[in-house]
Amino acid sequence: MTGRAASGELTRRQLGRAGLALGGALTLAPLPAGPAEAAPATVAHHPTLRHGSAARAGLLPSHLRHLVTDAEAFLGPSPEHPWYAGAVLLAGRGGTVALHRPIGMAVRYRAYDEKTDTGIEFPAGEQIPMAEDTVFDLASVSKLFTSILAVQQMERGALELEAKVASYLPDFARAGKQDITIRQLLTHTSGFRAWIPLYSAPAYEEKLQLIWNEAPVSPPGTAYLYSDLNLISLQLVLERITGRSLDVLLRDEITAPLGLRRTRYNPPASWRPKIAATEDARPPWSGLDRGLVWGEVHDENAFSLGGVAGHAGVFSDAWDLAVLGRTLLNGGVYGRARIMEPESVELMFTDFNTAFPGDEHGLGFELYQHWYMGAMATPRSAGHTGFTGTSLVLDPTTDSFLVVLGNSVHPVRSWRSGSAPRVAAANNLARAVPVRPVRGRRAWFSGMEVSATATLTLPALDTSSGRTRLRCALWWDTEPGADVLVLEATADGGTAWQPVPFTTSRRGEDPRQHPSGSVTGWSGRVWHRLIADLPAARRLVLRWRYATDRRYVGRGAYVDGLRVDAADGVLFDEARPADAARVEAVGWTPSAD
């Protein structure tokens, strides 16, 4: 455990030079962005959204087309049942929404037959196809709205990040919760278990008693455990300090200023034909016997709380979610409306869970999660998923945003598993962001396949004179630890390969040594200059080897400008057509993007 986790203090990395005043004044040193390609110039002008072409967004259209076709594949067996009955896909960059596509059905099944594990469909004339403006139950994506409301109150000095929750809610101190802080609620490090059946208590006061009497399963600050109880507790704090209910806060502080007309708790009955249906909710898979849930919140606890809850209950459509994402990428402003200060957005996108690698978390936002962000995942990428099949991913490094809204519990939650459609969509959007070669029109690209090994091999070179050096440009972004790019050499025709240590450097930073001859993880999505001293041999063969595991991938690796110099001249130069023709690429392709 780090000192921060043990003491509750905030680290320099998390809060920058200025730190955070507990009275609510938020000040952060700006976090550097490392774009794959310079983000569109409109970023500095706080763009508002409009539909436009992929080219206008600075995206490659072929990969947006793949995003749609890949998403459509999950309307079929995935692997046994459809992952969702339908979805709305929205992707863009800067101020341009380059993709906004509905697929499948918003309402297809009237019930689920557990005996045959089949969905009972509505008659064809009563089924409703997805539309661009179909409204979805966002499920846990609702937590982002609650988190934004909390940070707004911090800006105003009404809420303190490091304050004890019990200082606002005295009854919360029961059962060993007296030391839990607001920050721990927002980062899921409070010690709460994942959930409790609040719906089992008939009256509101009895539900509160269940929360007051709930004991942490681990000491606060010592472990990461995602829990709905964190955001429900935060809801109670917000309602106490503002004197307003959470749905009123949402309307007053977020949806009205931003003009989000399709975002609210408890949508009216008139919205029902435009809402995606969710589950045929009955025991034993559901805690409540409700039949087809359509137009009401799916989550049982949120339903029992009257549809208004800190962890679930918000309904919205893809465009409104994109506006929210654009607002955050703009630093808290959209058009003439500012709902947060830029420093507050930085705070929400800052990792507070450095003590728990793999569970990176800002205030409310999850960070760097390949399991649903796919190749969009970077240390700066922020987002959230919802149990009903929803997700939002924001990548500040490329100024891109992705909304995937699916009704994946329609007709029943057991039909889907994992986040394969989210990952596929994110991979395609990440691939759509160009990586420009350092020189010329093409660079070598490793691809983004899972369970794959790609090699890029130079012809045999005589390095026996010594003082031989490889130079090239290198770009990499891989799933940390799991996917590795290695520079290696053989002097015996390939019987034994040995790693070749190298040094990388980029403008404004000190050179980095790579004694293992390999790189993995995040490199800033910018080109690095590479230098490697090569061993002496009569026939030395160099190759790049990129290996991925079977689960997730990053954006991949690029190599450009390969050149080998010796004391007596140039041994290899990719810029010479004859030399380039001798490169053996297995799994690597010359890429102009």
PDB file of N, CA and C in Angstrom, residues 39-124:
ATOM      1  N   ALA A  39      -4.949  17.100 -32.634  1.00  0.00           N
ATOM      2  CA  ALA A  39      -6.397  17.196 -32.609  1.00  0.00           C
ATOM      3  C   ALA A  39      -6.846  18.381 -33.441  1.00  0.00           C
ATOM      4  N   PRO A  40      -8.073  18.332 -33.954  1.00  0.00           N
ATOM      5  CA  PRO A  40      -8.552  19.419 -34.790  1.00  0.00           C
ATOM      6  C   PRO A  40      -8.424  20.766 -34.096  1.00  0.00           C
ATOM      7  N   ALA A  41      -8.134  21.797 -34.868  1.00  0.00           N
ATOM      8  CA  ALA A  41      -7.873  23.115 -34.308  1.00  0.00           C
ATOM      9  C   ALA A  41      -9.054  23.678 -33.558  1.00  0.00           C
ATOM     10  N   THR A  42     -10.258  23.144 -33.791  1.00  0.00           N
ATOM     11  CA  THR A  42     -11.440  23.679 -33.137  1.00  0.00           C
ATOM     12  C   THR A  42     -11.454  23.408 -31.642  1.00  0.00           C
ATOM     13  N   VAL A  43     -10.553  22.528 -31.148  1.00  0.00           N
ATOM     14  CA  VAL A  43     -10.542  22.210 -29.724  1.00  0.00           C
ATOM     15  C   VAL A  43     -10.387  23.471 -28.891  1.00  0.00           C
ATOM     16  N   ALA A  44      -9.518  24.367 -29.297  1.00  0.00           N
ATOM     17  CA  ALA A  44      -9.272  25.576 -28.526  1.00  0.00           C
ATOM     18  C   ALA A  44     -10.474  26.504 -28.526  1.00  0.00           C
ATOM     19  N   HIS A  45     -11.410  26.301 -29.453  1.00  0.00           N
ATOM     20  CA  HIS A  45     -12.559  27.182 -29.580  1.00  0.00           C
ATOM     21  C   HIS A  45     -13.814  26.599 -28.955  1.00  0.00           C
ATOM     22  N   HIS A  46     -13.671  25.532 -28.177  1.00  0.00           N
ATOM     23  CA  HIS A  46     -14.793  24.909 -27.484  1.00  0.00           C
ATOM     24  C   HIS A  46     -15.922  24.570 -28.458  1.00  0.00           C
ATOM     25  N   PRO A  47     -15.709  23.590 -29.317  1.00  0.00           N
ATOM     26  CA  PRO A  47     -16.694  23.330 -30.365  1.00  0.00           C
ATOM     27  C   PRO A  47     -18.015  22.810 -29.825  1.00  0.00           C
ATOM     28  N   THR A  48     -19.074  23.111 -30.528  1.00  0.00           N
ATOM     29  CA  THR A  48     -20.348  22.437 -30.350  1.00  0.00           C
ATOM     30  C   THR A  48     -20.480  21.414 -31.463  1.00  0.00           C
ATOM     31  N   LEU A  49     -21.413  20.502 -31.305  1.00  0.00           N
ATOM     32  CA  LEU A  49     -21.474  19.356 -32.209  1.00  0.00           C
ATOM     33  C   LEU A  49     -22.375  19.610 -33.406  1.00  0.00           C
ATOM     34  N   ARG A  50     -21.956  19.048 -34.528  1.00  0.00           N
ATOM     35  CA  ARG A  50     -22.806  18.958 -35.700  1.00  0.00           C
ATOM     36  C   ARG A  50     -22.388  17.728 -36.483  1.00  0.00           C
ATOM     37  N   HIS A  51     -23.323  17.205 -37.255  1.00  0.00           N
ATOM     38  CA  HIS A  51     -22.999  16.068 -38.100  1.00  0.00           C
ATOM     39  C   HIS A  51     -22.090  16.513 -39.245  1.00  0.00           C
ATOM     40  N   GLY A  52     -21.177  15.639 -39.615  1.00  0.00           N
ATOM     41  CA  GLY A  52     -20.266  15.956 -40.704  1.00  0.00           C
ATOM     42  C   GLY A  52     -19.571  14.705 -41.181  1.00  0.00           C
ATOM     43  N   SER A  53     -18.721  14.866 -42.150  1.00  0.00           N
ATOM     44  CA  SER A  53     -18.024  13.732 -42.751  1.00  0.00           C
ATOM     45  C   SER A  53     -16.871  13.270 -41.873  1.00  0.00           C
ATOM     46  N   ALA A  54     -16.420  12.054 -42.158  1.00  0.00           N
ATOM     47  CA  ALA A  54     -15.235  11.542 -41.473  1.00  0.00           C
ATOM     48  C   ALA A  54     -14.038  12.441 -41.738  1.00  0.00           C
ATOM     49  N   ALA A  55     -13.908  12.905 -42.965  1.00  0.00           N
ATOM     50  CA  ALA A  55     -12.777  13.771 -43.304  1.00  0.00           C
ATOM     51  C   ALA A  55     -12.814  15.049 -42.474  1.00  0.00           C
ATOM     52  N   ARG A  56     -13.986  15.619 -42.298  1.00  0.00           N
ATOM     53  CA  ARG A  56     -14.096  16.838 -41.502  1.00  0.00           C
ATOM     54  C   ARG A  56     -13.671  16.580 -40.054  1.00  0.00           C
ATOM     55  N   ALA A  57     -13.962  15.389 -39.574  1.00  0.00           N
ATOM     56  CA  ALA A  57     -13.592  15.027 -38.207  1.00  0.00           C
ATOM     57  C   ALA A  57     -12.133  14.613 -38.089  1.00  0.00           C
ATOM     58  N   GLY A  58     -11.418  14.489 -39.208  1.00  0.00           N
ATOM     59  CA  GLY A  58     -10.052  13.998 -39.164  1.00  0.00           C
ATOM     60  C   GLY A  58      -9.990  12.513 -38.886  1.00  0.00           C
ATOM     61  N   LEU A  59     -10.979  11.771 -39.406  1.00  0.00           N
ATOM     62  CA  LEU A  59     -11.063  10.333 -39.202  1.00  0.00           C
ATOM     63  C   LEU A  59     -11.047   9.617 -40.549  1.00  0.00           C
ATOM     64  N   LEU A  60     -10.652   8.358 -40.524  1.00  0.00           N
ATOM     65  CA  LEU A  60     -10.599   7.543 -41.734  1.00  0.00           C
ATOM     66  C   LEU A  60     -11.944   6.852 -41.936  1.00  0.00           C
ATOM     67  N   PRO A  61     -12.641   7.120 -43.018  1.00  0.00           N
ATOM     68  CA  PRO A  61     -14.009   6.605 -43.184  1.00  0.00           C
ATOM     69  C   PRO A  61     -14.110   5.092 -43.221  1.00  0.00           C
ATOM     70  N   SER A  62     -13.098   4.411 -43.737  1.00  0.00           N
ATOM     71  CA  SER A  62     -13.195   2.953 -43.846  1.00  0.00           C
ATOM     72  C   SER A  62     -13.358   2.299 -42.480  1.00  0.00           C
ATOM     73  N   HIS A  63     -12.699   2.862 -41.483  1.00  0.00           N
ATOM     74  CA  HIS A  63     -12.783   2.254 -40.151  1.00  0.00           C
ATOM     75  C   HIS A  63     -14.099   2.588 -39.457  1.00  0.00           C
ATOM     76  N   LEU A  64     -14.718   3.706 -39.796  1.00  0.00           N
ATOM     77  CA  LEU A  64     -16.060   3.977 -39.294  1.00  0.00           C
ATOM     78  C   LEU A  64     -17.066   3.016 -39.919  1.00  0.00           C
ATOM     79  N   ARG A  65     -16.861   2.684 -41.183  1.00  0.00           N
ATOM     80  CA  ARG A  65     -17.735   1.683 -41.812  1.00  0.00           C
ATOM     81  C   ARG A  65     -17.558   0.335 -41.127  1.00  0.00           C
ATOM     82  N   HIS A  66     -16.316  -0.023 -40.797  1.00  0.00           N
ATOM     83  CA  HIS A  66     -16.081  -1.280 -40.077  1.00  0.00           C
ATOM     84  C   HIS A  66     -16.738  -1.246 -38.704  1.00  0.00           C
ATOM     85  N   LEU A  67     -16.757  -0.085 -38.073  1.00  0.00           N
ATOM     86  CA  LEU A  67     -17.400   0.034 -36.759  1.00  0.00           C
ATOM     87  C   LEU A  67     -18.856  -0.402 -36.847  1.00  0.00           C
ATOM     88  N   VAL A  68     -19.534   0.027 -37.903  1.00  0.00           N
ATOM     89  CA  VAL A  68     -20.944  -0.330 -38.058  1.00  0.00           C
ATOM     90  C   VAL A  68     -21.107  -1.810 -38.375  1.00  0.00           C
ATOM     91  N   THR A  69     -20.337  -2.316 -39.327  1.00  0.00           N
ATOM     92  CA  THR A  69     -20.498  -3.727 -39.699  1.00  0.00           C
ATOM     93  C   THR A  69     -20.133  -4.649 -38.547  1.00  0.00           C
ATOM     94  N   ASP A  70     -19.111  -4.294 -37.781  1.00  0.00           N
ATOM     95  CA  ASP A  70     -18.765  -5.107 -36.613  1.00  0.00           C
ATOM     96  C   ASP A  70     -19.884  -5.070 -35.576  1.00  0.00           C
ATOM     97  N   ALA A  71     -20.484  -3.896 -35.385  1.00  0.00           N
ATOM     98  CA  ALA A  71     -21.578  -3.782 -34.422  1.00  0.00           C
ATOM     99  C   ALA A  71     -22.780  -4.598 -34.868  1.00  0.00           C
ATOM    100  N   GLU A  72     -23.051  -4.600 -36.159  1.00  0.00           N
ATOM    101  CA  GLU A  72     -24.193  -5.352 -36.676  1.00  0.00           C
ATOM    102  C   GLU A  72     -24.016  -6.852 -36.470  1.00  0.00           C
ATOM    103  N   ALA A  73     -22.781  -7.326 -36.427  1.00  0.00           N
ATOM    104  CA  ALA A  73     -22.545  -8.759 -36.227  1.00  0.00           C
ATOM    105  C   ALA A  73     -23.081  -9.227 -34.881  1.00  0.00           C
ATOM    106  N   PHE A  74     -23.126  -8.323 -33.898  1.00  0.00           N
ATOM    107  CA  PHE A  74     -23.595  -8.712 -32.570  1.00  0.00           C
ATOM    108  C   PHE A  74     -25.119  -8.720 -32.466  1.00  0.00           C
ATOM    109  N   LEU A  75     -25.817  -8.373 -33.546  1.00  0.00           N
ATOM    110  CA  LEU A  75     -27.257  -8.561 -33.596  1.00  0.00           C
ATOM    111  C   LEU A  75     -27.608 -10.031 -33.797  1.00  0.00           C
ATOM    112  N   GLY A  76     -26.627 -10.803 -34.219  1.00  0.00           N
ATOM    113  CA  GLY A  76     -26.790 -12.243 -34.370  1.00  0.00           C
ATOM    114  C   GLY A  76     -26.164 -12.978 -33.208  1.00  0.00           C
ATOM    115  N   PRO A  77     -26.071 -14.296 -33.275  1.00  0.00           N
ATOM    116  CA  PRO A  77     -25.502 -15.073 -32.166  1.00  0.00           C
ATOM    117  C   PRO A  77     -24.129 -14.581 -31.753  1.00  0.00           C
ATOM    118  N   SER A  78     -23.962 -14.360 -30.437  1.00  0.00           N
ATOM    119  CA  SER A  78     -22.720 -13.753 -29.927  1.00  0.00           C
ATOM    120  C   SER A  78     -22.281 -14.372 -28.591  1.00  0.00           C
ATOM    121  N   PRO A  79     -21.970 -15.658 -28.494  1.00  0.00           N
ATOM    122  CA  PRO A  79     -21.949 -16.641 -29.590  1.00  0.00           C
ATOM    123  C   PRO A  79     -23.259 -17.407 -29.757  1.00  0.00           C
ATOM    124  N   GLU A  80     -24.118 -17.413 -28.702  1.00  0.00           N
ATOM    125  CA  GLU A  80     -25.351 -18.190 -28.812  1.00  0.00           C
ATOM    126  C   GLU A  80     -26.566 -17.303 -29.041  1.00  0.00           C
ATOM    127  N   HIS A  81     -26.643 -16.205 -28.338  1.00  0.00           N
ATOM    128  CA  HIS A  81     -27.751 -15.274 -28.453  1.00  0.00           C
ATOM    129  C   HIS A  81     -27.225 -13.915 -28.903  1.00  0.00           C
ATOM    130  N   PRO A  82     -28.100 -13.055 -29.438  1.00  0.00           N
ATOM    131  CA  PRO A  82     -27.650 -11.702 -29.750  1.00  0.00           C
ATOM    132  C   PRO A  82     -27.150 -10.998 -28.493  1.00  0.00           C
ATOM    133  N   TRP A  83     -26.095 -10.182 -28.656  1.00  0.00           N
ATOM    134  CA  TRP A  83     -25.607  -9.415 -27.509  1.00  0.00           C
ATOM    135  C   TRP A  83     -26.584  -8.308 -27.173  1.00  0.00           C
ATOM    136  N   TYR A  84     -27.229  -7.766 -28.183  1.00  0.00           N
ATOM    137  CA  TYR A  84     -28.282  -6.776 -27.975  1.00  0.00           C
ATOM    138  C   TYR A  84     -29.318  -6.946 -29.083  1.00  0.00           C
ATOM    139  N   ALA A  85     -30.532  -6.468 -28.790  1.00  0.00           N
ATOM    140  CA  ALA A  85     -31.564  -6.474 -29.823  1.00  0.00           C
ATOM    141  C   ALA A  85     -31.321  -5.357 -30.822  1.00  0.00           C
ATOM    142  N   GLY A  86     -30.679  -4.302 -30.363  1.00  0.00           N
ATOM    143  CA  GLY A  86     -30.358  -3.175 -31.223  1.00  0.00           C
ATOM    144  C   GLY A  86     -29.445  -2.217 -30.499  1.00  0.00           C
ATOM    145  N   ALA A  87     -28.984  -1.208 -31.216  1.00  0.00           N
ATOM    146  CA  ALA A  87     -28.063  -0.245 -30.622  1.00  0.00           C
ATOM    147  C   ALA A  87     -28.102   1.046 -31.419  1.00  0.00           C
ATOM    148  N   VAL A  88     -27.617   2.104 -30.792  1.00  0.00           N
ATOM    149  CA  VAL A  88     -27.347   3.368 -31.476  1.00  0.00           C
ATOM    150  C   VAL A  88     -25.865   3.665 -31.279  1.00  0.00           C
ATOM    151  N   LEU A  89     -25.178   3.894 -32.382  1.00  0.00           N
ATOM    152  CA  LEU A  89     -23.732   4.118 -32.385  1.00  0.00           C
ATOM    153  C   LEU A  89     -23.473   5.571 -32.748  1.00  0.00           C
ATOM    154  N   LEU A  90     -22.631   6.224 -31.976  1.00  0.00           N
ATOM    155  CA  LEU A  90     -22.267   7.610 -32.271  1.00  0.00           C
ATOM    156  C   LEU A  90     -20.772   7.773 -32.024  1.00  0.00           C
ATOM    157  N   ALA A  91     -20.076   8.321 -33.010  1.00  0.00           N
ATOM    158  CA  ALA A  91     -18.626   8.500 -32.890  1.00  0.00           C
ATOM    159  C   ALA A  91     -18.236   9.797 -33.562  1.00  0.00           C
ATOM    160  N   GLY A  92     -17.245  10.455 -32.997  1.00  0.00           N
ATOM    161  CA  GLY A  92     -16.796  11.698 -33.601  1.00  0.00           C
ATOM    162  C   GLY A  92     -15.500  12.181 -33.018  1.00  0.00           C
ATOM    163  N   ARG A  93     -15.093  13.339 -33.521  1.00  0.00           N
ATOM    164  CA  ARG A  93     -13.842  13.945 -33.103  1.00  0.00           C
ATOM    165  C   ARG A  93     -13.968  15.457 -33.259  1.00  0.00           C
ATOM    166  N   GLY A  94     -13.416  16.184 -32.307  1.00  0.00           N
ATOM    167  CA  GLY A  94     -13.586  17.624 -32.341  1.00  0.00           C
ATOM    168  C   GLY A  94     -15.057  17.966 -32.241  1.00  0.00           C
ATOM    169  N   GLY A  95     -15.527  18.853 -33.105  1.00  0.00           N
ATOM    170  CA  GLY A  95     -16.925  19.240 -33.101  1.00  0.00           C
ATOM    171  C   GLY A  95     -17.775  18.479 -34.088  1.00  0.00           C
ATOM    172  N   THR A  96     -17.235  17.417 -34.677  1.00  0.00           N
ATOM    173  CA  THR A  96     -17.944  16.706 -35.742  1.00  0.00           C
ATOM    174  C   THR A  96     -18.373  15.312 -35.295  1.00  0.00           C
ATOM    175  N   VAL A  97     -19.657  15.055 -35.409  1.00  0.00           N
ATOM    176  CA  VAL A  97     -20.184  13.699 -35.250  1.00  0.00           C
ATOM    177  C   VAL A  97     -20.144  13.051 -36.624  1.00  0.00           C
ATOM    178  N   ALA A  98     -19.204  12.155 -36.813  1.00  0.00           N
ATOM    179  CA  ALA A  98     -18.983  11.550 -38.128  1.00  0.00           C
ATOM    180  C   ALA A  98     -19.781  10.270 -38.322  1.00  0.00           C
ATOM    181  N   LEU A  99     -20.308   9.729 -37.240  1.00  0.00           N
ATOM    182  CA  LEU A  99     -21.104   8.501 -37.315  1.00  0.00           C
ATOM    183  C   LEU A  99     -22.232   8.599 -36.299  1.00  0.00           C
ATOM    184  N   HIS A 100     -23.453   8.402 -36.761  1.00  0.00           N
ATOM    185  CA  HIS A 100     -24.623   8.363 -35.871  1.00  0.00           C
ATOM    186  C   HIS A 100     -25.599   7.392 -36.511  1.00  0.00           C
ATOM    187  N   ARG A 101     -25.564   6.145 -36.052  1.00  0.00           N
ATOM    188  CA  ARG A 101     -26.257   5.085 -36.774  1.00  0.00           C
ATOM    189  C   ARG A 101     -27.069   4.195 -35.828  1.00  0.00           C
ATOM    190  N   PRO A 102     -28.358   4.060 -36.060  1.00  0.00           N
ATOM    191  CA  PRO A 102     -29.137   3.060 -35.324  1.00  0.00           C
ATOM    192  C   PRO A 102     -29.082   1.712 -36.045  1.00  0.00           C
ATOM    193  N   ILE A 103     -29.062   0.644 -35.283  1.00  0.00           N
ATOM    194  CA  ILE A 103     -29.110  -0.706 -35.846  1.00  0.00           C
ATOM    195  C   ILE A 103     -30.056  -1.546 -35.002  1.00  0.00           C
ATOM    196  N   GLY A 104     -30.720  -2.503 -35.622  1.00  0.00           N
ATOM    197  CA  GLY A 104     -31.552  -3.433 -34.876  1.00  0.00           C
ATOM    198  C   GLY A 104     -32.834  -2.812 -34.346  1.00  0.00           C
ATOM    199  N   MET A 105     -33.346  -3.414 -33.272  1.00  0.00           N
ATOM    200  CA  MET A 105     -34.665  -3.080 -32.758  1.00  0.00           C
ATOM    201  C   MET A 105     -34.588  -2.494 -31.349  1.00  0.00           C
ATOM    202  N   ALA A 106     -35.389  -1.447 -31.127  1.00  0.00           N
ATOM    203  CA  ALA A 106     -35.518  -0.875 -29.786  1.00  0.00           C
ATOM    204  C   ALA A 106     -36.470  -1.698 -28.939  1.00  0.00           C
ATOM    205  N   VAL A 107     -37.496  -2.227 -29.558  1.00  0.00           N
ATOM    206  CA  VAL A 107     -38.469  -3.080 -28.868  1.00  0.00           C
ATOM    207  C   VAL A 107     -38.731  -4.283 -29.772  1.00  0.00           C
ATOM    208  N   ARG A 108     -38.372  -5.453 -29.292  1.00  0.00           N
ATOM    209  CA  ARG A 108     -38.538  -6.663 -30.091  1.00  0.00           C
ATOM    210  C   ARG A 108     -39.312  -7.744 -29.345  1.00  0.00           C
ATOM    211  N   TYR A 109     -38.997  -7.942 -28.075  1.00  0.00           N
ATOM    212  CA  TYR A 109     -39.555  -9.062 -27.327  1.00  0.00           C
ATOM    213  C   TYR A 109     -40.589  -8.580 -26.304  1.00  0.00           C
ATOM    214  N   ARG A 110     -41.674  -9.320 -26.172  1.00  0.00           N
ATOM    215  CA  ARG A 110     -42.640  -9.004 -25.133  1.00  0.00           C
ATOM    216  C   ARG A 110     -42.411  -9.817 -23.862  1.00  0.00           C
ATOM    217  N   ALA A 111     -41.616 -10.886 -23.984  1.00  0.00           N
ATOM    218  CA  ALA A 111     -41.368 -11.740 -22.812  1.00  0.00           C
ATOM    219  C   ALA A 111     -40.185 -12.657 -23.109  1.00  0.00           C
ATOM    220  N   TYR A 112     -39.763 -13.348 -22.043  1.00  0.00           N
ATOM    221  CA  TYR A 112     -38.680 -14.337 -22.141  1.00  0.00           C
ATOM    222  C   TYR A 112     -39.204 -15.666 -21.615  1.00  0.00           C
ATOM    223  N   ASP A 113     -38.967 -16.743 -22.353  1.00  0.00           N
ATOM    224  CA  ASP A 113     -39.361 -18.091 -21.948  1.00  0.00           C
ATOM    225  C   ASP A 113     -38.137 -18.802 -21.396  1.00  0.00           C
ATOM    226  N   GLU A 114     -38.089 -18.923 -20.068  1.00  0.00           N
ATOM    227  CA  GLU A 114     -36.916 -19.520 -19.452  1.00  0.00           C
ATOM    228  C   GLU A 114     -36.807 -21.017 -19.715  1.00  0.00           C
ATOM    229  N   LYS A 115     -37.933 -21.690 -19.997  1.00  0.00           N
ATOM    230  CA  LYS A 115     -37.889 -23.129 -20.237  1.00  0.00           C
ATOM    231  C   LYS A 115     -37.174 -23.457 -21.550  1.00  0.00           C
ATOM    232  N   THR A 116     -37.373 -22.629 -22.549  1.00  0.00           N
ATOM    233  CA  THR A 116     -36.739 -22.875 -23.844  1.00  0.00           C
ATOM    234  C   THR A 116     -35.587 -21.919 -24.116  1.00  0.00           C
ATOM    235  N   ASP A 117     -35.346 -20.974 -23.190  1.00  0.00           N
ATOM    236  CA  ASP A 117     -34.302 -19.962 -23.346  1.00  0.00           C
ATOM    237  C   ASP A 117     -34.476 -19.206 -24.669  1.00  0.00           C
ATOM    238  N   THR A 118     -35.690 -18.770 -24.901  1.00  0.00           N
ATOM    239  CA  THR A 118     -35.982 -18.029 -26.115  1.00  0.00           C
ATOM    240  C   THR A 118     -36.754 -16.758 -25.777  1.00  0.00           C
ATOM    241  N   GLY A 119     -36.663 -15.800 -26.666  1.00  0.00           N
ATOM    242  CA  GLY A 119     -37.441 -14.590 -26.529  1.00  0.00           C
ATOM    243  C   GLY A 119     -38.748 -14.706 -27.286  1.00  0.00           C
ATOM    244  N   ILE A 120     -39.825 -14.252 -26.653  1.00  0.00           N
ATOM    245  CA  ILE A 120     -41.141 -14.255 -27.291  1.00  0.00           C
ATOM    246  C   ILE A 120     -41.345 -12.876 -27.914  1.00  0.00           C
ATOM    247  N   GLU A 121     -41.399 -12.828 -29.224  1.00  0.00           N
ATOM    248  CA  GLU A 121     -41.406 -11.551 -29.913  1.00  0.00           C
ATOM    249  C   GLU A 121     -42.803 -10.930 -29.976  1.00  0.00           C
ATOM    250  N   PHE A 122     -42.822  -9.600 -30.006  1.00  0.00           N
ATOM    251  CA  PHE A 122     -44.041  -8.911 -30.369  1.00  0.00           C
ATOM    252  C   PHE A 122     -44.369  -9.220 -31.826  1.00  0.00           C
ATOM    253  N   PRO A 123     -45.624  -9.103 -32.221  1.00  0.00           N
ATOM    254  CA  PRO A 123     -45.933  -9.187 -33.654  1.00  0.00           C
ATOM    255  C   PRO A 123     -45.109  -8.155 -34.421  1.00  0.00           C
ATOM    256  N   ALA A 124     -44.785  -8.465 -35.647  1.00  0.00           N
ATOM    257  CA  ALA A 124     -43.883  -7.612 -36.422  1.00  0.00           C
ATOM    258  C   ALA A 124     -44.353  -6.163 -36.455  1.00  0.00           C
TER     259      ALA A 124
END
